[in-house]
Amino acid sequence: MNPFQKKKEPTPRELGRSVKRTTQKSQRDIEREIAGLDRQEKQLVAEIKVAAKKNQEKTVRILAKQVVQLRNQREKMIGMKAHVGAVGMQASTMAATAGAVNAVGAASK
């Protein structure tokens, strides 16, 4: 294969598929991170209970602040996942529209 040869432009259908694939991958990655945050939250809550039984108020406050930060971070991740999904839907809609335009253009010739 000639390295100087011009590559063929992908069709709108191929572009739609690749965008859909990458958005789904990104959503799965975000889901994994959300699951990790959930695990961390459960662990922190357990640590808070242990520290509360030992009457360690400073430790409990610090851990409680960390739980709040984790929950805020989780909410942001959920928002990111929804945003990535919306971008994927827009891309697939654009690909479908381009395919319809090509079909109408080919039929009118």
mmCIF file of C-alpha atoms in Angstrom:
data_model
loop_
_atom_site.group_PDB
_atom_site.id
_atom_site.type_symbol
_atom_site.label_atom_id
_atom_site.label_comp_id
_atom_site.label_asym_id
_atom_site.label_seq_id
_atom_site.Cartn_x
_atom_site.Cartn_y
_atom_site.Cartn_z
ATOM 1 C CA MET A 1 0.000 0.000 0.000
ATOM 2 C CA ASN A 2 1.287 3.398 -0.957
ATOM 3 C CA PRO A 3 1.726 5.667 2.099
ATOM 4 C CA PHE A 4 1.091 8.743 -0.070
ATOM 5 C CA GLN A 5 -2.204 7.431 -1.377
ATOM 6 C CA LYS A 6 -5.214 9.477 -0.374
ATOM 7 C CA LYS A 7 -7.558 7.706 2.019
ATOM 8 C CA LYS A 8 -11.182 7.277 1.069
ATOM 9 C CA GLU A 9 -13.566 9.497 3.040
ATOM 10 C CA PRO A 10 -15.846 7.548 5.344
ATOM 11 C CA THR A 11 -19.527 7.523 4.483
ATOM 12 C CA PRO A 12 -22.028 9.147 6.851
ATOM 13 C CA ARG A 13 -23.126 5.675 7.912
ATOM 14 C CA GLU A 14 -19.562 4.690 8.835
ATOM 15 C CA LEU A 15 -19.086 7.974 10.693
ATOM 16 C CA GLY A 16 -22.310 7.394 12.597
ATOM 17 C CA ARG A 17 -21.200 3.920 13.604
ATOM 18 C CA SER A 18 -17.791 5.086 14.775
ATOM 19 C CA VAL A 19 -19.263 7.949 16.798
ATOM 20 C CA LYS A 20 -21.821 5.597 18.339
ATOM 21 C CA ARG A 21 -19.074 3.134 19.234
ATOM 22 C CA THR A 22 -16.908 5.784 20.885
ATOM 23 C CA THR A 23 -19.812 7.319 22.813
ATOM 24 C CA GLN A 24 -20.892 3.916 24.124
ATOM 25 C CA LYS A 25 -17.314 3.214 25.184
ATOM 26 C CA SER A 26 -17.149 6.551 26.975
ATOM 27 C CA GLN A 27 -20.446 5.857 28.725
ATOM 28 C CA ARG A 28 -19.186 2.457 29.895
ATOM 29 C CA ASP A 29 -16.018 4.074 31.237
ATOM 30 C CA ILE A 30 -18.069 6.647 33.123
ATOM 31 C CA GLU A 31 -20.296 3.862 34.505
ATOM 32 C CA ARG A 32 -17.203 2.088 35.820
ATOM 33 C CA GLU A 33 -16.042 5.254 37.548
ATOM 34 C CA ILE A 34 -19.496 5.760 39.083
ATOM 35 C CA ALA A 35 -19.418 2.195 40.411
ATOM 36 C CA GLY A 36 -15.986 2.870 41.905
ATOM 37 C CA LEU A 37 -17.303 5.997 43.609
ATOM 38 C CA ASP A 38 -20.195 3.989 45.033
ATOM 39 C CA ARG A 39 -17.746 1.460 46.471
ATOM 40 C CA GLN A 40 -15.676 4.247 48.013
ATOM 41 C CA GLU A 41 -18.787 5.799 49.528
ATOM 42 C CA LYS A 42 -19.825 2.527 51.161
ATOM 43 C CA GLN A 43 -16.325 2.116 52.553
ATOM 44 C CA LEU A 44 -16.310 5.662 53.947
ATOM 45 C CA VAL A 45 -19.718 5.192 55.563
ATOM 46 C CA ALA A 46 -18.440 2.045 57.254
ATOM 47 C CA GLU A 47 -15.360 3.958 58.472
ATOM 48 C CA ILE A 48 -17.613 6.729 59.797
ATOM 49 C CA LYS A 49 -19.626 4.205 61.806
ATOM 50 C CA VAL A 50 -16.463 2.706 63.300
ATOM 51 C CA ALA A 51 -15.069 6.132 64.165
ATOM 52 C CA ALA A 52 -18.406 7.230 65.659
ATOM 53 C CA LYS A 53 -18.435 4.205 67.958
ATOM 54 C CA LYS A 54 -14.969 5.224 69.140
ATOM 55 C CA ASN A 55 -16.139 8.844 69.722
ATOM 56 C CA GLN A 56 -13.629 10.309 67.247
ATOM 57 C CA GLU A 57 -15.492 13.477 66.253
ATOM 58 C CA LYS A 58 -12.739 15.024 64.111
ATOM 59 C CA THR A 59 -12.326 11.847 62.112
ATOM 60 C CA VAL A 60 -16.074 11.561 61.608
ATOM 61 C CA ARG A 61 -16.278 15.157 60.330
ATOM 62 C CA ILE A 62 -13.409 14.662 57.901
ATOM 63 C CA LEU A 63 -14.899 11.430 56.582
ATOM 64 C CA ALA A 64 -18.345 13.015 56.292
ATOM 65 C CA LYS A 65 -16.889 15.821 54.175
ATOM 66 C CA GLN A 66 -15.272 13.214 51.945
ATOM 67 C CA VAL A 67 -18.631 11.448 51.550
ATOM 68 C CA VAL A 68 -20.229 14.741 50.487
ATOM 69 C CA GLN A 69 -17.450 15.345 47.955
ATOM 70 C CA LEU A 70 -17.870 11.809 46.589
ATOM 71 C CA ARG A 71 -21.597 12.286 46.185
ATOM 72 C CA ASN A 72 -21.081 15.583 44.361
ATOM 73 C CA GLN A 73 -18.514 13.954 42.102
ATOM 74 C CA ARG A 74 -20.932 11.085 41.404
ATOM 75 C CA GLU A 75 -23.672 13.530 40.403
ATOM 76 C CA LYS A 76 -21.263 15.282 38.020
ATOM 77 C CA MET A 77 -20.331 11.937 36.481
ATOM 78 C CA ILE A 78 -23.986 11.079 35.939
ATOM 79 C CA GLY A 79 -24.435 14.440 34.199
ATOM 80 C CA MET A 80 -21.381 13.759 32.035
ATOM 81 C CA LYS A 81 -22.777 10.375 31.045
ATOM 82 C CA ALA A 82 -26.072 11.948 30.010
ATOM 83 C CA HIS A 83 -24.239 14.624 28.022
ATOM 84 C CA VAL A 84 -22.148 12.031 26.185
ATOM 85 C CA GLY A 85 -25.327 10.114 25.384
ATOM 86 C CA ALA A 86 -26.938 13.262 23.988
ATOM 87 C CA VAL A 87 -23.915 13.918 21.784
ATOM 88 C CA GLY A 88 -24.095 10.342 20.502
ATOM 89 C CA MET A 89 -27.790 10.740 19.695
ATOM 90 C CA GLN A 90 -27.125 13.971 17.813
ATOM 91 C CA ALA A 91 -24.382 12.299 15.793
ATOM 92 C CA SER A 92 -26.570 9.330 14.906
ATOM 93 C CA THR A 93 -29.400 11.689 13.909
ATOM 94 C CA MET A 94 -27.018 13.639 11.691
ATOM 95 C CA ALA A 95 -25.830 10.420 10.067
ATOM 96 C CA ALA A 96 -29.408 9.301 9.447
ATOM 97 C CA THR A 97 -30.272 12.678 7.938
ATOM 98 C CA ALA A 98 -27.226 12.559 5.681
ATOM 99 C CA GLY A 99 -28.187 9.059 4.562
ATOM 100 C CA ALA A 100 -31.718 10.214 3.766
ATOM 101 C CA VAL A 101 -30.377 13.174 1.792
ATOM 102 C CA ASN A 102 -28.120 10.853 -0.203
ATOM 103 C CA ALA A 103 -31.020 8.484 -0.863
ATOM 104 C CA VAL A 104 -33.288 11.306 -2.057
ATOM 105 C CA GLY A 105 -30.462 12.708 -4.188
ATOM 106 C CA ALA A 106 -29.839 9.305 -5.798
ATOM 107 C CA ALA A 107 -33.564 8.768 -6.432
ATOM 108 C CA SER A 108 -34.019 12.139 -8.111
ATOM 109 C CA LYS A 109 -31.224 11.537 -10.639
#
